[in-house]
PDB file of C-alpha atoms in Angstrom:
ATOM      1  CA  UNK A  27      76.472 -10.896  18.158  1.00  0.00           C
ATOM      2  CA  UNK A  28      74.877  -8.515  21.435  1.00  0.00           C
ATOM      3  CA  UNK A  29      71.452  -7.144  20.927  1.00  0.00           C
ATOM      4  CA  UNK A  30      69.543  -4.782  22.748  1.00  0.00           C
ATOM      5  CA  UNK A  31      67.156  -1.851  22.555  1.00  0.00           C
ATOM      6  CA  UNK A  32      68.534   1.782  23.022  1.00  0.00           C
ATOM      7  CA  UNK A  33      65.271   3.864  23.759  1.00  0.00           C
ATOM      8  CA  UNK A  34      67.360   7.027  23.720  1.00  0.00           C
ATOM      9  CA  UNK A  35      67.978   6.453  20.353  1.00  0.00           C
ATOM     10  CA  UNK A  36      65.146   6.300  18.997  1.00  0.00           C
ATOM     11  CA  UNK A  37      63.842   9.407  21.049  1.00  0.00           C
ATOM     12  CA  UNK A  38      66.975  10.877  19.836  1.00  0.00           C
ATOM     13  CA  UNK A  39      66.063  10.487  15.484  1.00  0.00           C
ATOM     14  CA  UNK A  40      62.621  12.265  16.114  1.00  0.00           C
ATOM     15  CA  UNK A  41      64.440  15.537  17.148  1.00  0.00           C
ATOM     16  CA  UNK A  42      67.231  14.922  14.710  1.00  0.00           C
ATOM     17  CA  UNK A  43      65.296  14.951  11.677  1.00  0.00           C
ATOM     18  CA  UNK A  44      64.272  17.382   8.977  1.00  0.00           C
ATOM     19  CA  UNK A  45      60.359  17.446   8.355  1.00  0.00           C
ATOM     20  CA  UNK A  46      59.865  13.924   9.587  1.00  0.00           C
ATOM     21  CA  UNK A  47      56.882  11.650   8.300  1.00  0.00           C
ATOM     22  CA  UNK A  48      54.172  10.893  10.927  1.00  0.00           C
ATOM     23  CA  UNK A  49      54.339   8.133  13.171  1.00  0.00           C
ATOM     24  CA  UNK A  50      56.604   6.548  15.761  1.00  0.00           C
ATOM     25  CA  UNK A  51      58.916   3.589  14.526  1.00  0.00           C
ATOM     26  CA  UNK A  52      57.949   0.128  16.122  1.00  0.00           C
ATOM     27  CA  UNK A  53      61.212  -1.552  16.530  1.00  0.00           C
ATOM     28  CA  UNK A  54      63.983  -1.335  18.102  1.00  0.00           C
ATOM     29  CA  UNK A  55      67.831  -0.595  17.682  1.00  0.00           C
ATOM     30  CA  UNK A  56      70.206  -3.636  17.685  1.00  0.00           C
ATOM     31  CA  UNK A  57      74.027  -4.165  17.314  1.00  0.00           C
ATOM     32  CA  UNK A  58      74.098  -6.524  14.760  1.00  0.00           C
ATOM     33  CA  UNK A  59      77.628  -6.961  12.602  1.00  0.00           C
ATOM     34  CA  UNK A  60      79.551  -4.390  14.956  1.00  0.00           C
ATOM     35  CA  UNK A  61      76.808  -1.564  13.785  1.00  0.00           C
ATOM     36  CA  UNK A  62      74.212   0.021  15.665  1.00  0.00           C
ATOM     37  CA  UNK A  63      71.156  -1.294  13.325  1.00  0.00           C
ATOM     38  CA  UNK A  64      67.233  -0.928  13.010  1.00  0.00           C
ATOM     39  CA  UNK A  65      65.233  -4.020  13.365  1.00  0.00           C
ATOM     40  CA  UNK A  66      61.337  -4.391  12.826  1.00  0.00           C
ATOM     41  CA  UNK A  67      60.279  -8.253  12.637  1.00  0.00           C
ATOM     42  CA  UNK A  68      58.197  -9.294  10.218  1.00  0.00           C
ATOM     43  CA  UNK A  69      54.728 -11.157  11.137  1.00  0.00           C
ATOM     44  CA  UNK A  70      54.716 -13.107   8.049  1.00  0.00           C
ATOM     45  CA  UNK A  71      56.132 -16.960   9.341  1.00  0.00           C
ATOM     46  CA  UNK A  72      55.900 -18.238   5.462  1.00  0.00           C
ATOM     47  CA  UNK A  73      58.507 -15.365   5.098  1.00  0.00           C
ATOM     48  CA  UNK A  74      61.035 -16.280   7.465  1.00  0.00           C
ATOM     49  CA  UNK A  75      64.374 -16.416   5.967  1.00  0.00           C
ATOM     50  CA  UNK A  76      63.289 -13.728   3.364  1.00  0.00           C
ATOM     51  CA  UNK A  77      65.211 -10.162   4.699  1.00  0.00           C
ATOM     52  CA  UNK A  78      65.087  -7.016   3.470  1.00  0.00           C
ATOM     53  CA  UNK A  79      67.885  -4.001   4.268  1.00  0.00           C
ATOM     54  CA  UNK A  80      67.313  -0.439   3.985  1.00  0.00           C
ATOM     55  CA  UNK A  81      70.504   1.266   2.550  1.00  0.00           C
ATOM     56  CA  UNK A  82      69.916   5.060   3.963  1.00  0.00           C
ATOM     57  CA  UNK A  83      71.204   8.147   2.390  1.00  0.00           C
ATOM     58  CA  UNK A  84      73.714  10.583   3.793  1.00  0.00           C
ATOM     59  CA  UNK A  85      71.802  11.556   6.543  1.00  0.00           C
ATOM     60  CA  UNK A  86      71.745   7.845   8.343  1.00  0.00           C
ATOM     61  CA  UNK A  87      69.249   6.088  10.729  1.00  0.00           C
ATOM     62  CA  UNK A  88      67.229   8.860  12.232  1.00  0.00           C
ATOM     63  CA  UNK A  89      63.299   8.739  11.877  1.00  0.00           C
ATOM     64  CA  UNK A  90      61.912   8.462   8.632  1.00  0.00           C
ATOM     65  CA  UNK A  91      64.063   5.319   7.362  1.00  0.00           C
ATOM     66  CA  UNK A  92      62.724   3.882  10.433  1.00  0.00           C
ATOM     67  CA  UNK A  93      59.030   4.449   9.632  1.00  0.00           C
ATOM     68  CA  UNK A  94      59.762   3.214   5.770  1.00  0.00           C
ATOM     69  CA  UNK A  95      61.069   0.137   7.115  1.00  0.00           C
ATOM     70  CA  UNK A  96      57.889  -0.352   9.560  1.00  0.00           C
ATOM     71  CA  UNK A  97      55.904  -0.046   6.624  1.00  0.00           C
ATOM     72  CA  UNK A  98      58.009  -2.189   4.360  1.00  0.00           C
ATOM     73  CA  UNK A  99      57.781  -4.478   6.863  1.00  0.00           C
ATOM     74  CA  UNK A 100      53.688  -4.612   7.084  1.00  0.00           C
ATOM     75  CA  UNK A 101      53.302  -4.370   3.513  1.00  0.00           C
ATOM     76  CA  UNK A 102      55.825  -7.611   3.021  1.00  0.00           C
ATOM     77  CA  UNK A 103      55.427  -9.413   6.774  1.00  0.00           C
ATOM     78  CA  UNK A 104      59.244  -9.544   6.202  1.00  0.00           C
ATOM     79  CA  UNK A 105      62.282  -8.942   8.333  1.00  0.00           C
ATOM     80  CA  UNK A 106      63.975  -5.372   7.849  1.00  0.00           C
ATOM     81  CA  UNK A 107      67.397  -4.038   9.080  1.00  0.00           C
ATOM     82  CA  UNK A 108      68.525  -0.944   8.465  1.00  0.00           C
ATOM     83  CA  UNK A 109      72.241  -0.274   9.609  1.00  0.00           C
ATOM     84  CA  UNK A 110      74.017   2.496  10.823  1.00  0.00           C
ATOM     85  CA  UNK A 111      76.499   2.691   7.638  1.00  0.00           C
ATOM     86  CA  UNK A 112      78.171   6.249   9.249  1.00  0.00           C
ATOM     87  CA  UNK A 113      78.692   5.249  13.069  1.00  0.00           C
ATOM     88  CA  UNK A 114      76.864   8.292  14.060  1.00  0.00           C
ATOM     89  CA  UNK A 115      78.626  10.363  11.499  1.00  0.00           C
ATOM     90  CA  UNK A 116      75.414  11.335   9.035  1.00  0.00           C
ATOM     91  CA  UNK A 117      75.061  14.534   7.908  1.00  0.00           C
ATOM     92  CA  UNK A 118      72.184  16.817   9.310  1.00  0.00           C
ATOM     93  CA  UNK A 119      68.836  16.377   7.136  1.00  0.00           C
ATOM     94  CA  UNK A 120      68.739  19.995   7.928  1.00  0.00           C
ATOM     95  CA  UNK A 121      70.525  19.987   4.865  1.00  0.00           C
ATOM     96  CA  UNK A 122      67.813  19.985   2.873  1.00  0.00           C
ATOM     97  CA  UNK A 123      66.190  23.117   4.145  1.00  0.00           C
ATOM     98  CA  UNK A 124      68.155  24.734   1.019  1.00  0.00           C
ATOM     99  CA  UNK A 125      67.087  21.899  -1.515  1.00  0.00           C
ATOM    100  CA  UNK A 126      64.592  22.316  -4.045  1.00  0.00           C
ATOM    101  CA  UNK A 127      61.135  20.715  -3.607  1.00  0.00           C
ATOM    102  CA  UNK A 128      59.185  19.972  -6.562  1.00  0.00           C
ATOM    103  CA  UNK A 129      60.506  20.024 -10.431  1.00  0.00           C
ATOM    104  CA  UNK A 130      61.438  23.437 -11.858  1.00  0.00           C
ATOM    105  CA  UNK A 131      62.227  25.430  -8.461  1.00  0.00           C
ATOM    106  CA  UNK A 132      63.872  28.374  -8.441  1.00  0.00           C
ATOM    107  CA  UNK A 133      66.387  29.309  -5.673  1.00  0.00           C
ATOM    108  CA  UNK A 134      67.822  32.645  -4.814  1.00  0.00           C
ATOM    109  CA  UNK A 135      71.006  33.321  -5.536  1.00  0.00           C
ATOM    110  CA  UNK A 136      71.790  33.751  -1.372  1.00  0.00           C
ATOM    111  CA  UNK A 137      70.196  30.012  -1.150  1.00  0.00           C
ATOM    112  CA  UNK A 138      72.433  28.500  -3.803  1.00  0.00           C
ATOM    113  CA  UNK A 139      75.521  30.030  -2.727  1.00  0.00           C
ATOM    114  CA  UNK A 140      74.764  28.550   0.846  1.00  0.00           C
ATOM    115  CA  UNK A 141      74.122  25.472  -0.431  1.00  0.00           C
ATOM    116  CA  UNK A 142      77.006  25.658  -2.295  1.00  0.00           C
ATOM    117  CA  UNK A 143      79.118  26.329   0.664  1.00  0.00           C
ATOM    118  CA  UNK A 144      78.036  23.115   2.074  1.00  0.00           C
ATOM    119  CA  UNK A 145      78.911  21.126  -0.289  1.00  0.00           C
ATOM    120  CA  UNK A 146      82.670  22.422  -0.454  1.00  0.00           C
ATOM    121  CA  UNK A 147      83.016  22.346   3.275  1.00  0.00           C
ATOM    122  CA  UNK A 148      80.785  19.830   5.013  1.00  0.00           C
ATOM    123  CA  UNK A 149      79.860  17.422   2.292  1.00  0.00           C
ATOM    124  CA  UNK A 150      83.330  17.229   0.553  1.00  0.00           C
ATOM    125  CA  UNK A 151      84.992  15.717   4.238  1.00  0.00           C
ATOM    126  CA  UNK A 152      82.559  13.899   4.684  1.00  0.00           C
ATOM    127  CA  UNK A 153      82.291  11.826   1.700  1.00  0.00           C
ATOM    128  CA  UNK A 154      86.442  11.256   1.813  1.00  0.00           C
ATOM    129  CA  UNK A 155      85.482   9.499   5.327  1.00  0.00           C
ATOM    130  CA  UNK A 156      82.866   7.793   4.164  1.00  0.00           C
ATOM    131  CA  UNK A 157      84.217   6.673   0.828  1.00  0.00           C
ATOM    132  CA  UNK A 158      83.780   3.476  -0.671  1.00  0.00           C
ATOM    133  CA  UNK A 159      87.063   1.595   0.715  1.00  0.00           C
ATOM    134  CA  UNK A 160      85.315   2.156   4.015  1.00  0.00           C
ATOM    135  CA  UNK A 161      82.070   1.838   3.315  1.00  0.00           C
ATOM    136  CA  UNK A 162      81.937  -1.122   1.458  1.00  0.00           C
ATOM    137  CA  UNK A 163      83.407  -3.757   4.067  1.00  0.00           C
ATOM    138  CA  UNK A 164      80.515  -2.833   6.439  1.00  0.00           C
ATOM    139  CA  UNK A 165      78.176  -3.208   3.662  1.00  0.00           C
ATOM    140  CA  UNK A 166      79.495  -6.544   2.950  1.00  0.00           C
ATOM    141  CA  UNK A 167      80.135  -8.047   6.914  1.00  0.00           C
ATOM    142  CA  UNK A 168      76.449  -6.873   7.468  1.00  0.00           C
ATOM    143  CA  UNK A 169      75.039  -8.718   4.193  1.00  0.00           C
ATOM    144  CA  UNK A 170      77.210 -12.090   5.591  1.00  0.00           C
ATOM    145  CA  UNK A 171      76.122 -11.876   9.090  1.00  0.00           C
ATOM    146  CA  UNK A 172      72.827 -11.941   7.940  1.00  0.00           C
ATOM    147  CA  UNK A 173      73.100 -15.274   6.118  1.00  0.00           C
ATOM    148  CA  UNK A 174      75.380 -16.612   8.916  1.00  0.00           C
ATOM    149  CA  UNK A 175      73.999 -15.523  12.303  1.00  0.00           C
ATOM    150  CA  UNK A 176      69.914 -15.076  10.965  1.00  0.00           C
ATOM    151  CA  UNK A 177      69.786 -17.459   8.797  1.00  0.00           C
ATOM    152  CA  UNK A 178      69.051 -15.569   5.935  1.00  0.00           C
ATOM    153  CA  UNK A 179      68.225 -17.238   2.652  1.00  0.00           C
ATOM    154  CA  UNK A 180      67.138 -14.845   0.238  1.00  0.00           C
ATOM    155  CA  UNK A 181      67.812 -10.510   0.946  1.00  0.00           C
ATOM    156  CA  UNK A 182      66.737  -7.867  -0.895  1.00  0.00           C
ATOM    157  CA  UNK A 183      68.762  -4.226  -0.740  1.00  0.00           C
ATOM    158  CA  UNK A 184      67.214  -0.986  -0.865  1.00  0.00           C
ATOM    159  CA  UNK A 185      69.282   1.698  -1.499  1.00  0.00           C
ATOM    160  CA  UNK A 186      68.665   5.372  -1.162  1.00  0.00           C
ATOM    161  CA  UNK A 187      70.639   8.185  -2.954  1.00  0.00           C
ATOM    162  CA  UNK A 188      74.377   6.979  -0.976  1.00  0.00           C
ATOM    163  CA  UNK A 189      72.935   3.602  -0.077  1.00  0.00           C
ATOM    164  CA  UNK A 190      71.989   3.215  -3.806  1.00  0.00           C
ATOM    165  CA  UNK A 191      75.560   2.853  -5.125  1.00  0.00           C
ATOM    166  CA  UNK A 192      76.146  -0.123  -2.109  1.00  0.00           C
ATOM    167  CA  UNK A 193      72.519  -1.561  -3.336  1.00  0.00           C
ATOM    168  CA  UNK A 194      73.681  -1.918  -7.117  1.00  0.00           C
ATOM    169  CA  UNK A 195      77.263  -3.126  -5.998  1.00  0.00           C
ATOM    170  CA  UNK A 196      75.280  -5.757  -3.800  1.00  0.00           C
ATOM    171  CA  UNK A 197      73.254  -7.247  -6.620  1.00  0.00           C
ATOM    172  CA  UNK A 198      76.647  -7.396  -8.622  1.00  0.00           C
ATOM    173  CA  UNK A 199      79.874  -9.583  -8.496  1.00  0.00           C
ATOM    174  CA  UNK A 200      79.695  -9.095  -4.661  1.00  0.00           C
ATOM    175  CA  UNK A 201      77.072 -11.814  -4.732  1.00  0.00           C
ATOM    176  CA  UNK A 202      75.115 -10.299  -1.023  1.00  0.00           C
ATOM    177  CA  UNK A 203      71.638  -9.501  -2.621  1.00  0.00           C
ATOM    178  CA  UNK A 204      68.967 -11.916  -4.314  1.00  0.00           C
ATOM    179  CA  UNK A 205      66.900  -8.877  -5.955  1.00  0.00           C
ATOM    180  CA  UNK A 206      67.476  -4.739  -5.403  1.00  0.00           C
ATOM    181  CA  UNK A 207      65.575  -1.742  -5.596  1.00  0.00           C
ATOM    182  CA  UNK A 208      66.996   1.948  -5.807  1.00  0.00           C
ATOM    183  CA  UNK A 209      65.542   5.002  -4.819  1.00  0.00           C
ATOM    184  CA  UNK A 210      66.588   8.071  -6.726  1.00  0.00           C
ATOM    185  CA  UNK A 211      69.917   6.447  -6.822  1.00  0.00           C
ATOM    186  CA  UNK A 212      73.600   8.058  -7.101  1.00  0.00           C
ATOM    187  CA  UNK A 213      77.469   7.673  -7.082  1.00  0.00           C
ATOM    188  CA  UNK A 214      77.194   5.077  -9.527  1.00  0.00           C
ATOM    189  CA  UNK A 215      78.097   4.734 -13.431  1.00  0.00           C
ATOM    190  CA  UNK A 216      76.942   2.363 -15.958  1.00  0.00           C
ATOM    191  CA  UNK A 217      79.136  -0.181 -15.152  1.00  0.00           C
ATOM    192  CA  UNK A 218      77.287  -0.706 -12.214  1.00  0.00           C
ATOM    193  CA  UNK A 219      74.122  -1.211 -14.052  1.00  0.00           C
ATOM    194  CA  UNK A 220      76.161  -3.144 -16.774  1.00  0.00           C
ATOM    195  CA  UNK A 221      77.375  -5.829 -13.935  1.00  0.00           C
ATOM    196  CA  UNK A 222      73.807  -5.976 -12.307  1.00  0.00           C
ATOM    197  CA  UNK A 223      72.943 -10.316 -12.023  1.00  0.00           C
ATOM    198  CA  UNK A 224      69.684  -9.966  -9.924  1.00  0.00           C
ATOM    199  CA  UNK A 225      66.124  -8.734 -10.566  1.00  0.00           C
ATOM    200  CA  UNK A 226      66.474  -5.060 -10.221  1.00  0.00           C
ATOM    201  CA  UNK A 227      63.958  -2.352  -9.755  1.00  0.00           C
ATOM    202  CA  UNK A 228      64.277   1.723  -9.449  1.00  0.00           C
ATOM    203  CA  UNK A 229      61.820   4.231  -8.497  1.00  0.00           C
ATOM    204  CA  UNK A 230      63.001   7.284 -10.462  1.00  0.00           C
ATOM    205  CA  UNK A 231      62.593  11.087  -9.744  1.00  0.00           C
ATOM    206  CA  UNK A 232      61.248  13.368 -12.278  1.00  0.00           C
ATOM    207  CA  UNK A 233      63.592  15.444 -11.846  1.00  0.00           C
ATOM    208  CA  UNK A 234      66.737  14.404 -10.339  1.00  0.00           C
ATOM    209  CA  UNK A 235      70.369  15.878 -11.316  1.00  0.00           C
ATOM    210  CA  UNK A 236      71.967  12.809  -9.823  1.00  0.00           C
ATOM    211  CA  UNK A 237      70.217  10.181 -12.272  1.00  0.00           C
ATOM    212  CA  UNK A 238      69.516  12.311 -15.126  1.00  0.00           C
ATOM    213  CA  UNK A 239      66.864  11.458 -17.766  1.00  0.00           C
ATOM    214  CA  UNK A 240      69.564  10.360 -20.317  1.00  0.00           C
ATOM    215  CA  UNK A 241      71.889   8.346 -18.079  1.00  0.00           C
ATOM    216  CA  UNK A 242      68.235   6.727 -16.884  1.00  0.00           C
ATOM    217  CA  UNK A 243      67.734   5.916 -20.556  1.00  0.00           C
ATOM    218  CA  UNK A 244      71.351   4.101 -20.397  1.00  0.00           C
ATOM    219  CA  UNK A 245      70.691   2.055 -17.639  1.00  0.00           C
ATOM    220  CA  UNK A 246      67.375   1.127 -18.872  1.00  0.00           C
ATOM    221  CA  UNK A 247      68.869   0.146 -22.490  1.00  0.00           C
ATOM    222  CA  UNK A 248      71.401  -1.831 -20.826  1.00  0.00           C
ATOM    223  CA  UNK A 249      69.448  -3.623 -18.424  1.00  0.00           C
ATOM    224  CA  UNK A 250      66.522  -4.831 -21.622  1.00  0.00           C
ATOM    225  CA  UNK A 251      69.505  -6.359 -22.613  1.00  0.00           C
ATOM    226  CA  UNK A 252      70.157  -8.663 -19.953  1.00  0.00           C
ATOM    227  CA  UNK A 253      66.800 -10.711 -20.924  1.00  0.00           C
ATOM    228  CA  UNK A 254      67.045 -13.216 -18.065  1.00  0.00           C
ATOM    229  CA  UNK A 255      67.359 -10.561 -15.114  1.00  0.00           C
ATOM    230  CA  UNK A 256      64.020  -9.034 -14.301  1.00  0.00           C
ATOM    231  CA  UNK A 257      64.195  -5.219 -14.452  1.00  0.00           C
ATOM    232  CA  UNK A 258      61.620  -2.387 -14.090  1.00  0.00           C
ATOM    233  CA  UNK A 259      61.826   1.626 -13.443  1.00  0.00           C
ATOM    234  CA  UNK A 260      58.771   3.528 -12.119  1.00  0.00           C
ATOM    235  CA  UNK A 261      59.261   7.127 -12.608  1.00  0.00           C
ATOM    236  CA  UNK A 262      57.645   9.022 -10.611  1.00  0.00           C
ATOM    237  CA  UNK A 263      55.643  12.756 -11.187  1.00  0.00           C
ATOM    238  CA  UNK A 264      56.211  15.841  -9.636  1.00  0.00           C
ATOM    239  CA  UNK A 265      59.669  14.632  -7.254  1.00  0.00           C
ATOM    240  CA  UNK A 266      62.699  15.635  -7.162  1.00  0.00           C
ATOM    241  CA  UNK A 267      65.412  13.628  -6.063  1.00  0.00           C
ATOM    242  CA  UNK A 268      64.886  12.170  -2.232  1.00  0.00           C
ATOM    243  CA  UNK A 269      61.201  12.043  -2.515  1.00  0.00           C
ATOM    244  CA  UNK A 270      61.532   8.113  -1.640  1.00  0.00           C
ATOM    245  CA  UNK A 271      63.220   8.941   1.760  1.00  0.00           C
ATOM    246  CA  UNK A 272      62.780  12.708   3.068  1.00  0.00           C
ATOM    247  CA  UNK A 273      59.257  13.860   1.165  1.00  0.00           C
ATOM    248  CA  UNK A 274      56.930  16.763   2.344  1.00  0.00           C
ATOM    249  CA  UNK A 275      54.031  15.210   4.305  1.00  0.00           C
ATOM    250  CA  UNK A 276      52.739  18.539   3.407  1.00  0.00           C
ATOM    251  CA  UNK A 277      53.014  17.887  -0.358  1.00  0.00           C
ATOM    252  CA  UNK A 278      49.920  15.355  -1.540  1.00  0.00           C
ATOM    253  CA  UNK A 279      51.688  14.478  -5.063  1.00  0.00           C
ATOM    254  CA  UNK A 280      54.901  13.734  -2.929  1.00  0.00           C
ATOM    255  CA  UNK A 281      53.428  12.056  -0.276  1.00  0.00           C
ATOM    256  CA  UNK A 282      51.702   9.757  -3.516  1.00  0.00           C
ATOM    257  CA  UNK A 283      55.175   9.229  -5.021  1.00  0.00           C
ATOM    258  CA  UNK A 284      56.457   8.003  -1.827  1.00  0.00           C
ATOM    259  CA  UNK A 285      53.686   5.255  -1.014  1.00  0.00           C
ATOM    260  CA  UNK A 286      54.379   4.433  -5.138  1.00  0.00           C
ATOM    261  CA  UNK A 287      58.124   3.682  -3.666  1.00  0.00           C
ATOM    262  CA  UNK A 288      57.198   1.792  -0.643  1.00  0.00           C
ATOM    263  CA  UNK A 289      55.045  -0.612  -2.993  1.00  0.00           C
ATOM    264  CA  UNK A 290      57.446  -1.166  -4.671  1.00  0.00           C
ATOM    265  CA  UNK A 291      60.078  -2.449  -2.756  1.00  0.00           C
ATOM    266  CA  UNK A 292      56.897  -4.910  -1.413  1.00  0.00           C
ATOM    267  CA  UNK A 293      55.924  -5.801  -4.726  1.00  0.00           C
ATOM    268  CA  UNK A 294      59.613  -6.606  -6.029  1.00  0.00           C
ATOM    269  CA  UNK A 295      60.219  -8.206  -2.445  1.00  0.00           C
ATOM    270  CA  UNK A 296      57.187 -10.279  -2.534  1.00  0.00           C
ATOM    271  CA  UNK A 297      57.686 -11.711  -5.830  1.00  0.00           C
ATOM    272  CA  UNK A 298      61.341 -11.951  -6.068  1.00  0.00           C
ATOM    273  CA  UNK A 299      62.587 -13.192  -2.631  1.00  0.00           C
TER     274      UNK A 299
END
């Protein structure tokens, strides 16, 4: 295992990202389980041990994961990685320029067809080289490294949209995570939810076509039945889905829903790990 910090790289996310939140990350990038990976350390000693990883969405490790984990970090005085699941391969948050906002936004025809077009010819790809047969074995080296070469003892996943599928399939059969929490979560189907064995959290949007309000329902009927794992959803007003990872700073509702999200994944670390 090499560490190291690459300053360029973290110069590098500010300029890459799509209406970044304020703030310059405070840690540094290491190589940790043949990935280029995140790293703030926690200042909690009583915590040691206790880890937390930041699952990102499509658009990978440039600024504003960076920032969430600082402040997962502070609010927990835990440990948090977040790795590079793409090898510099994310797609552009630029994306989103064409995205709705808020609940119940209307888009021009000329915007939807555009954003259409993206999905057939950038997304499409891109999703066959980043599908699950080779996404999951990094997911699952990182997870061990952590309890082999940091001496982890308890880990908590957070998944965002992409990362959520990886977060739910961590706190199954696969046996990496201790307790999870998804944000505006996708990919997945309700036997992901049905194999769940570890406290489980999910900070919902109110609108999100990706975790629908009835599929929601499912997962939440199916996980009241599994009376011995802790479970909770927080659904959150006036989002759409991403508002836990790329929200408006402009936006005061959003900018709420997103601190809601932060606390959490401290609250369900705290008391879970």
């Amino acid at each position: 295992m090499a560490s190291g910090t690459t300053e360029d790289k973290l110069s590098a996310c500010c300029l890459t990202e799509y209406r970044p939140l304020p703030g310059t990350p405070r840690g540094q990038i290491i190589k940790f389980a043949g990935v280029d990976t995140y790293f703030i350390e926690g200042n909690d000693q009583k915590s040691k041990g206790k880890v937390i990883v930041l699952l990102t969405d499509v658009f990978g490790l440039v600024k504003n994961p960076r920032i969430i984990a600082d402040e997962v970090s502070q609010k927990t005085g835990m440990d948090v990685y977040v790795p590079d699941l793409f090898n510099g391969d994310a797609l552009p948050s630029s994306f989103l320029k064409d995205a709705p906002d808020v609940p119940g936004e209307k888009k021009s025809f000329g915007l939807k067809l555009n954003f259409m077009g993206k999905l057939l010819t950038k997304v499409g790809p891109w999703m066959i080289r980043h599908r699950q047969g080779v996404t999951l074995p990094i997911v699952e080296r990182f997870f061990k490294a952590l309890r082999a070469e940091r001496n982890a003892s308890r880990i908590q996943s957070v998944g965002y949209c992409f990362g959520g599928l990886y977060t739910l399939l961590a706190g199954g059969p696969l046996h990496l995570a201790d307790a999870i929490v998804g944000c505006h979560v996708s990919l997945m189907n309700k036997t992901h939810f049905e194999q769940l064995q570890v406290p489980a959290a999910f900070a919902c949007a109110q609108e999100d076509d990706y975790f629908s309000d009835s599929f929601r329902t499912e997962a939440q009927q199916i996980l009241a039945r599994k009376s011995d794992i802790p479970s909770k959803f927080v659904l959150c007003d006036g989002t759409v889905h991403g508002f836990a990872s790329r929200p408006n700073p402009d936006n005061p509702t959003i900018m709420a829903a997103f601190k809601q999200a932060n606390d959490l994944i401290a609250e369900w670390a705290t008391t879970h790990l």
